[in-house]
PDB file of C-alpha atoms and ligand atoms in Angstrom:
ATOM      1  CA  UNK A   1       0.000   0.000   0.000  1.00  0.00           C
ATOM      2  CA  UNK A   2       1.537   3.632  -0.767  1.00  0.00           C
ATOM      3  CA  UNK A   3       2.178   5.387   2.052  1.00  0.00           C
ATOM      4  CA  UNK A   4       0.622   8.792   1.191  1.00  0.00           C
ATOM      5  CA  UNK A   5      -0.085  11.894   3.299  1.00  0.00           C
ATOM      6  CA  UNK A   6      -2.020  14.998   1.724  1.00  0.00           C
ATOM      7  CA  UNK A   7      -0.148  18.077   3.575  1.00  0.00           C
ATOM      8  CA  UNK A   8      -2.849  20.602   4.251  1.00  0.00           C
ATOM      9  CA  UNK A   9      -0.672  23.707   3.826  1.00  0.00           C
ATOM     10  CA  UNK A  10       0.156  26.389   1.563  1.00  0.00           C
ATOM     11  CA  UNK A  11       2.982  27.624   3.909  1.00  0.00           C
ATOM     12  CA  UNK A  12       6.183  26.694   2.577  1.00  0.00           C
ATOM     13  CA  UNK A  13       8.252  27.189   5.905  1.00  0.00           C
ATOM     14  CA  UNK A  14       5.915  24.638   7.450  1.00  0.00           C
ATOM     15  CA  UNK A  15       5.916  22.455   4.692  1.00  0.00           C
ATOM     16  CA  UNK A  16       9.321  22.260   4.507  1.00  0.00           C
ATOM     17  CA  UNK A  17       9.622  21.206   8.842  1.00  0.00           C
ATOM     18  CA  UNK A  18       7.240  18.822   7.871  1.00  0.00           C
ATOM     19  CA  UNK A  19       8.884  17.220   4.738  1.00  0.00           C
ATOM     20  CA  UNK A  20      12.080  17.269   7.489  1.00  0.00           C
ATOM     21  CA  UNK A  21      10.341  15.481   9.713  1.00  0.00           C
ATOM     22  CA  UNK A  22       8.667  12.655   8.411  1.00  0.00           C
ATOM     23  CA  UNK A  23      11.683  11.991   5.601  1.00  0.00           C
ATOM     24  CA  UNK A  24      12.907   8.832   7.193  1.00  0.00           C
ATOM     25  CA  UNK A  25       9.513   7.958   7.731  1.00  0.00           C
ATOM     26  CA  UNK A  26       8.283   5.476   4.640  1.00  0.00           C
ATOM     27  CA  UNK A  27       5.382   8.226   3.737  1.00  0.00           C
ATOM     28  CA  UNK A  28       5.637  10.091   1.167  1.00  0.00           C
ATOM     29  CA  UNK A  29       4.322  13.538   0.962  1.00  0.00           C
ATOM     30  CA  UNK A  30       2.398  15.407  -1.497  1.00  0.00           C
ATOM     31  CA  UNK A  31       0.828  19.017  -1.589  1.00  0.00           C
ATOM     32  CA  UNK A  32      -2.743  19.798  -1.136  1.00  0.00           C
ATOM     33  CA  UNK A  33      -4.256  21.695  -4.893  1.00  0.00           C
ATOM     34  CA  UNK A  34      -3.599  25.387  -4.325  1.00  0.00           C
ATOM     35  CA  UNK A  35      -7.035  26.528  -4.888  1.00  0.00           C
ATOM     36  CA  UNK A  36      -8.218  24.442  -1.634  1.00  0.00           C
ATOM     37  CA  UNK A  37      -8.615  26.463   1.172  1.00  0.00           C
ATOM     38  CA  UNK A  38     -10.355  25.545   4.085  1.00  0.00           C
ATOM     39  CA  UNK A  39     -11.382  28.321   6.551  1.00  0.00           C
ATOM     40  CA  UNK A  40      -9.653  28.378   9.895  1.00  0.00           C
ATOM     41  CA  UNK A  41     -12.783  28.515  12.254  1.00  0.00           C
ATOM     42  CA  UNK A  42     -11.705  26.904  15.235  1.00  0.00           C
ATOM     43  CA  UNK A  43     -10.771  29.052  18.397  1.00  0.00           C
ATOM     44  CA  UNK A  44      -7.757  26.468  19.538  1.00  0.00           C
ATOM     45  CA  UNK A  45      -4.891  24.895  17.061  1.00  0.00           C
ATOM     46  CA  UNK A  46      -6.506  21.835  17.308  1.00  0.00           C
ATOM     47  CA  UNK A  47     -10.058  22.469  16.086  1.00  0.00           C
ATOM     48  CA  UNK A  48      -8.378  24.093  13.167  1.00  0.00           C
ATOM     49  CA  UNK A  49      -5.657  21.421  12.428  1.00  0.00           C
ATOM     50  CA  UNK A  50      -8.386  19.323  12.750  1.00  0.00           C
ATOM     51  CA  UNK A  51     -10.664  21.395  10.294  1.00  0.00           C
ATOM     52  CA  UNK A  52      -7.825  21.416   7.799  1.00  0.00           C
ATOM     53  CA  UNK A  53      -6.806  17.651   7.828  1.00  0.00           C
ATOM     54  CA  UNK A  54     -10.232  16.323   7.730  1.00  0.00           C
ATOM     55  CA  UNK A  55     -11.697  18.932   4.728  1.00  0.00           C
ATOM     56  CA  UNK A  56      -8.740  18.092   3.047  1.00  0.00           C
ATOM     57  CA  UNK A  57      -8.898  14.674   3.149  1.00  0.00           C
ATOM     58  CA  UNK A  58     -12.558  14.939   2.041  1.00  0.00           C
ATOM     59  CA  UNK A  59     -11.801  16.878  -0.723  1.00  0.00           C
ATOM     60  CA  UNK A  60      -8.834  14.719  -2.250  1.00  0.00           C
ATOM     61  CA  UNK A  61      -9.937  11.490  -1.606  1.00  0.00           C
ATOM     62  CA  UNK A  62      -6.643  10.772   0.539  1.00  0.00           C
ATOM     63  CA  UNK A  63      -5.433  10.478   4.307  1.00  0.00           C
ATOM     64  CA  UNK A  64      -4.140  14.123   4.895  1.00  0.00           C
ATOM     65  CA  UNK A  65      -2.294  16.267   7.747  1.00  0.00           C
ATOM     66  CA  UNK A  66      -2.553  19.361   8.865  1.00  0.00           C
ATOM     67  CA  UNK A  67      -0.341  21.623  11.311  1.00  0.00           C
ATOM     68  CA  UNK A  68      -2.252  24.390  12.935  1.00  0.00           C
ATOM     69  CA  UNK A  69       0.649  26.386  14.969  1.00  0.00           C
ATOM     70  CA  UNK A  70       1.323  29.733  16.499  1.00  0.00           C
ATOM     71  CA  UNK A  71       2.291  31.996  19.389  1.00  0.00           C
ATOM     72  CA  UNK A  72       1.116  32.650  22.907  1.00  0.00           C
ATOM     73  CA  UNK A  73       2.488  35.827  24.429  1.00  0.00           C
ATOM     74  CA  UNK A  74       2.125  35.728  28.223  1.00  0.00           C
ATOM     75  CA  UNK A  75       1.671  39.491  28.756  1.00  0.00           C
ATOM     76  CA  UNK A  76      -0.456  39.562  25.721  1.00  0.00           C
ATOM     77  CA  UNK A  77      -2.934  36.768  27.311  1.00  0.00           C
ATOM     78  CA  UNK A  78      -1.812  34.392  24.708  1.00  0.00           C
ATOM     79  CA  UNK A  79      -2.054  36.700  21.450  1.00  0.00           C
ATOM     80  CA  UNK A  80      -1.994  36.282  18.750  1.00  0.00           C
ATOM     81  CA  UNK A  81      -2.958  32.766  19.170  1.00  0.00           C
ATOM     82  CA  UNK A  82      -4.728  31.019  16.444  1.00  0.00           C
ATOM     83  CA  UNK A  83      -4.860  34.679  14.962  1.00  0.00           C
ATOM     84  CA  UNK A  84      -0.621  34.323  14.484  1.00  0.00           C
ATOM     85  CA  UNK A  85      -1.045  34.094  10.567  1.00  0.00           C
ATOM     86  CA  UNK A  86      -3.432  36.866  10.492  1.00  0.00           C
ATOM     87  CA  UNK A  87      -1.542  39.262  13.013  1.00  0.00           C
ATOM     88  CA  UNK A  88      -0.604  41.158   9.855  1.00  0.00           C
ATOM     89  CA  UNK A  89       0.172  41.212   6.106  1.00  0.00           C
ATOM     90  CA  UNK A  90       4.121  39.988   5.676  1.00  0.00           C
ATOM     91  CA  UNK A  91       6.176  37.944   8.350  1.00  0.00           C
ATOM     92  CA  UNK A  92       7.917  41.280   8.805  1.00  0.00           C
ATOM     93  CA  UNK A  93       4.579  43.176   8.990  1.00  0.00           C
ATOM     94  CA  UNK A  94       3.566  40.489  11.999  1.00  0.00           C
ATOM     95  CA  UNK A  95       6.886  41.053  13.776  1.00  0.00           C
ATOM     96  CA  UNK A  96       6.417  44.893  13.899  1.00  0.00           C
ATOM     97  CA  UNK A  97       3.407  44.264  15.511  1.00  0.00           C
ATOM     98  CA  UNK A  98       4.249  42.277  17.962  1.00  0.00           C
ATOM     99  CA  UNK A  99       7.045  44.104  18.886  1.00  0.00           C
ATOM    100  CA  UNK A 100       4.861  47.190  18.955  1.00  0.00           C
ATOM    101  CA  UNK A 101       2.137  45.565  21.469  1.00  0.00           C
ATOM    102  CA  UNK A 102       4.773  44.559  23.714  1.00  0.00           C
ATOM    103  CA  UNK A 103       6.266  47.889  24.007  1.00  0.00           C
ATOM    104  CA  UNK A 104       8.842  47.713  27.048  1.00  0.00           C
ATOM    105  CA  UNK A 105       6.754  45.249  28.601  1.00  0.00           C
ATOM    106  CA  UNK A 106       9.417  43.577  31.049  1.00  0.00           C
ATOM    107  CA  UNK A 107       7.424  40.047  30.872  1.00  0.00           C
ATOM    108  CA  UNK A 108       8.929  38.549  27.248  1.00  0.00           C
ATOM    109  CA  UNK A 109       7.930  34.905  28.150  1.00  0.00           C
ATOM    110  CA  UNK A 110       5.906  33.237  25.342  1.00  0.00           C
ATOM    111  CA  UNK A 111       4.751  29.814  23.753  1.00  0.00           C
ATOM    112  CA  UNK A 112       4.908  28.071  20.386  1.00  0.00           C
ATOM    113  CA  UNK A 113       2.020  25.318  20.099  1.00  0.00           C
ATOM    114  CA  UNK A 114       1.732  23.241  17.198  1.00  0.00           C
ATOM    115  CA  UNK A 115      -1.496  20.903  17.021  1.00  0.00           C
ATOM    116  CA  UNK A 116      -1.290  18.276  14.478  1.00  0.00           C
ATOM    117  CA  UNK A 117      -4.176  16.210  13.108  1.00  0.00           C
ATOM    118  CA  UNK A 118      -4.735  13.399  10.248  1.00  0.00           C
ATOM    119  CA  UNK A 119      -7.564  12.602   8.665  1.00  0.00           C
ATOM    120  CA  UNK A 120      -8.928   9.472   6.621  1.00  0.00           C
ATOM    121  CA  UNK A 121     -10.387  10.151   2.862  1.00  0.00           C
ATOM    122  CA  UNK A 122     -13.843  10.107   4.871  1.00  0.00           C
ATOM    123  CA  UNK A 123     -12.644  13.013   7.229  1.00  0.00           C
ATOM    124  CA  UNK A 124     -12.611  10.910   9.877  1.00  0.00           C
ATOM    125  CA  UNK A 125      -9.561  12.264  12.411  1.00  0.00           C
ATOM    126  CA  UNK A 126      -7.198   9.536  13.138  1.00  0.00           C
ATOM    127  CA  UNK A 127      -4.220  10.554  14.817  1.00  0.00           C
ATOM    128  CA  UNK A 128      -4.133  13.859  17.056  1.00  0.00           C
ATOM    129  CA  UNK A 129      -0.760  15.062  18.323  1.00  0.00           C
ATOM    130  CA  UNK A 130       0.532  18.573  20.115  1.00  0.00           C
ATOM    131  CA  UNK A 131       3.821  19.908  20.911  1.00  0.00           C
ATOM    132  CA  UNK A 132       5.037  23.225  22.698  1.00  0.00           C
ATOM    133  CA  UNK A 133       7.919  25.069  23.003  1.00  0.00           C
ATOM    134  CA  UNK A 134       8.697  28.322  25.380  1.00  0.00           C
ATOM    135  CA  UNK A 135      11.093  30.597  25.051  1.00  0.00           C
ATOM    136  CA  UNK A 136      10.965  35.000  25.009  1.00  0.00           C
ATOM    137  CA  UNK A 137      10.101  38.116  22.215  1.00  0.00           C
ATOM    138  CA  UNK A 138      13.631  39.558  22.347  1.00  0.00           C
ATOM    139  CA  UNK A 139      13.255  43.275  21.477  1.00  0.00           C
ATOM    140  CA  UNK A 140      15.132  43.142  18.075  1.00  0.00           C
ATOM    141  CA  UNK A 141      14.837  40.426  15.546  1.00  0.00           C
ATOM    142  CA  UNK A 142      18.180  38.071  14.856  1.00  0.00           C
ATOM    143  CA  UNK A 143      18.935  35.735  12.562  1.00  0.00           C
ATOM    144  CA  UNK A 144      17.610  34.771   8.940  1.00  0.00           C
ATOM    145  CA  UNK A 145      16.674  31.205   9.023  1.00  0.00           C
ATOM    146  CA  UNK A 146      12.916  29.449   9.369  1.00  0.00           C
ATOM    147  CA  UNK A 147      10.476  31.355   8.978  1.00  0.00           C
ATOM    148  CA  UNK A 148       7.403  33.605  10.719  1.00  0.00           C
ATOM    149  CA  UNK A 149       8.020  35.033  14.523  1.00  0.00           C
ATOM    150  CA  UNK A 150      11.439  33.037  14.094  1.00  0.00           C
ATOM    151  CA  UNK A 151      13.710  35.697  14.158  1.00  0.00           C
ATOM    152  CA  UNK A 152      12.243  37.729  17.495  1.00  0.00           C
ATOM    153  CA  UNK A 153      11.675  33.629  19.345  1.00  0.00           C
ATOM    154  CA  UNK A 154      14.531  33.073  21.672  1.00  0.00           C
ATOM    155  CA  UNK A 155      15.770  30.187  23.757  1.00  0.00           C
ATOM    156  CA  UNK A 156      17.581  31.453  26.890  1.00  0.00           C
ATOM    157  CA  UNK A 157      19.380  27.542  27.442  1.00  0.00           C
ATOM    158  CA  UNK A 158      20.084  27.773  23.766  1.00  0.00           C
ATOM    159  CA  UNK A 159      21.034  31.254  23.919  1.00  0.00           C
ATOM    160  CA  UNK A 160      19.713  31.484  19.788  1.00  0.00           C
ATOM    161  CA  UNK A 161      16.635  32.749  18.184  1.00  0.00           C
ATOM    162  CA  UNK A 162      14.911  29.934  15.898  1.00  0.00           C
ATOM    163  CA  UNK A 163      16.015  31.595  13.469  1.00  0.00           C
ATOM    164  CA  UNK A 164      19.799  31.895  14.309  1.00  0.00           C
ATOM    165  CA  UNK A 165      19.128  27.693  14.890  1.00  0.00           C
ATOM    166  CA  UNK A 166      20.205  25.436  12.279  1.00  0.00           C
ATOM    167  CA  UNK A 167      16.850  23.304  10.559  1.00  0.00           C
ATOM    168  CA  UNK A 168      18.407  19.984  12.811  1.00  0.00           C
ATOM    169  CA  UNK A 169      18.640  22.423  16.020  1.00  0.00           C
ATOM    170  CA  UNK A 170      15.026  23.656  15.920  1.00  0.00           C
ATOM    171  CA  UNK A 171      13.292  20.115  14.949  1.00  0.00           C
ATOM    172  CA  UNK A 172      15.225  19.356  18.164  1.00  0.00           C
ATOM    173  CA  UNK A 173      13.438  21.774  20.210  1.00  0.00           C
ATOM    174  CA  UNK A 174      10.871  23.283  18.655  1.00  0.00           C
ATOM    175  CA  UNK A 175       6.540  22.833  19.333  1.00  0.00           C
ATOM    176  CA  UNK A 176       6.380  21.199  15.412  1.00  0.00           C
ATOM    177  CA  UNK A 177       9.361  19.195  16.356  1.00  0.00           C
ATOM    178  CA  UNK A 178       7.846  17.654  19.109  1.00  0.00           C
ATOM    179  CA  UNK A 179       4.392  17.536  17.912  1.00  0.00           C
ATOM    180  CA  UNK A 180       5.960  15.157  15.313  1.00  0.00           C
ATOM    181  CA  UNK A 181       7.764  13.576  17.884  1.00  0.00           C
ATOM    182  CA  UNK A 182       4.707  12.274  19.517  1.00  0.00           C
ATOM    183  CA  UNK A 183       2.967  11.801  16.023  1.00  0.00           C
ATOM    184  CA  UNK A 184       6.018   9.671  14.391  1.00  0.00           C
ATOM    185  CA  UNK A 185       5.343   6.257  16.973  1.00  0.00           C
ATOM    186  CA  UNK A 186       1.867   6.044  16.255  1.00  0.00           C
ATOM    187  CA  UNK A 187       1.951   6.844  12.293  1.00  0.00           C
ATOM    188  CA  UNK A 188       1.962   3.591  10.817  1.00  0.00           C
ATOM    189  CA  UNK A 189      -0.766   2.305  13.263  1.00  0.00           C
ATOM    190  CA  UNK A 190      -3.803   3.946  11.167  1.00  0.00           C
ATOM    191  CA  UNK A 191      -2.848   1.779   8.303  1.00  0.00           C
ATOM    192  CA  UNK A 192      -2.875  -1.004   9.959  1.00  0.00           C
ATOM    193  CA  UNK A 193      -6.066  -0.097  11.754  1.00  0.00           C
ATOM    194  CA  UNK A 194      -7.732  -0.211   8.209  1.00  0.00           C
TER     195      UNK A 194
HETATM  196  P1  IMP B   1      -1.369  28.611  10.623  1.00  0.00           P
HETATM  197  O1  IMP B   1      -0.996  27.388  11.408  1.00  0.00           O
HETATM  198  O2  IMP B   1      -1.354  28.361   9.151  1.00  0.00           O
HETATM  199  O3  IMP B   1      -2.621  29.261  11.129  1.00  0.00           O
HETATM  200  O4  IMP B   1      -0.196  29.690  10.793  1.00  0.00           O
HETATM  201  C1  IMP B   1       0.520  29.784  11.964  1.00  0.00           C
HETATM  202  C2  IMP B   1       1.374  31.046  11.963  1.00  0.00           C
HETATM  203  O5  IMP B   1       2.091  31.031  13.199  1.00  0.00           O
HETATM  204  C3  IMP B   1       2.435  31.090  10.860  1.00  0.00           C
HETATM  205  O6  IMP B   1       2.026  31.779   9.723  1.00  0.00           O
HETATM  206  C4  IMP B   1       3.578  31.829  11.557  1.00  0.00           C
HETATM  207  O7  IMP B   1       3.353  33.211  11.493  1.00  0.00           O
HETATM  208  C5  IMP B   1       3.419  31.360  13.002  1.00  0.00           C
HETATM  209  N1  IMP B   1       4.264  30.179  13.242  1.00  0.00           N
HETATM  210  C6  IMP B   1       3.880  28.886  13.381  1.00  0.00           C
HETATM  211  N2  IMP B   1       4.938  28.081  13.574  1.00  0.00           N
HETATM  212  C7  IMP B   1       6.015  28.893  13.538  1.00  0.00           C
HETATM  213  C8  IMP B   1       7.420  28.637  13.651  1.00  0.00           C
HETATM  214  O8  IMP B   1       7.912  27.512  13.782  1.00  0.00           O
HETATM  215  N3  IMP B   1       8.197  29.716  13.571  1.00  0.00           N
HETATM  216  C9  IMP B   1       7.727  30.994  13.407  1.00  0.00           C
HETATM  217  N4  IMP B   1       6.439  31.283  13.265  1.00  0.00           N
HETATM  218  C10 IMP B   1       5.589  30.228  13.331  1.00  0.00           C
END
């Protein structure tokens, strides 16, 4: 049987964690058709990862898998949230923003979740998995790599941004990373539960 996942995304910084992640895994990967979009409703990561995975899956026919993700500011009460994508127009645009909320604020802690769900062709959900990592907004972006709130997310025991980390560093600590993690075990289990 071919081991195929539909990856409910049109992010390529995501898609390219996930690709990372499941490479040594047997499954092979393929992209859902650009012009399928399925609204983000949900008010937590995994309603919406669960939206994704299961209207995708619908729509194509195949088992599919969706990341929902973002960041949880402390002194922000846990903006932007699910809203993370929509915080403003360009990653750069988003960053501004955040910074710009903070302000001085002395309380920098925050939280990347990533909620990741997968689907059978009948939108049934079949696998649920979530992973978190916690860090602080520095008040100046660094680095280039990843993507997103990357460059302003930093790791005090790491003493890096994500996006002074190296792709190998961040799967190593990051809330996708260990969402996958947790998801990787129990993978080939939904095949075999038919
Ligand atoms: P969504 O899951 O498509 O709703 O988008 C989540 C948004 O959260 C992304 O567009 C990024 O702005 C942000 N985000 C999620 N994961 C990461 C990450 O690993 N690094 C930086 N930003 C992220």
């Amino acid at each position: 049987m071919t081991k195929l996942l539909v990856v409910a995304t049109s992010n390529p910084g995501k898609l390219r964690e996930m690709q990372a992640y499941l490479a040594n895994s047997g499954w092979e990967l393929t992209l859902k058709p650009e012009e399928l979009e399925i609204e983000e409703t949900g008010d937590t990561f995994a309603a919406n990862a669960c939206l994704k995975a299961s209207g995708v899956a619908k729509a194509t026919g195949q088992l599919a898998i969706a990341d929902d993700s973002g960041l949880q500011v402390d002194a922000l009460n846990g903006v932007p949230g699910v809203y993370s994508a929509r915080y403003g127009k360009t990653d750069a645009d988003r960053i501004a923003r955040l910074l710009k909320e903070l302000g001085n604020e002395v309380n920098r802690q925050a939280q990347f979740v990533c909620a990741v769900a997968i689907a059978r062709p009948n939108g049934e959900i079949v696998l649920q998995c979530e992973g978190i990592c916690r860090g602080e907004i520095l008040h100046t972006p660094r680095g280039n790599g990843g993507f997103g709130y990357d460059p302003v997310f930093y790791l005090p025991e790491k003493q890096l941004t994500f996006a002074e980390m190296s792709p190998e560093e961040k799967k190593l600590v990051s809330h996708r990373g260990n969402a996958f993690a947790a998801l990787l075990p129990q993978l080939n289990t939904i095949l075999s539960a038919g």
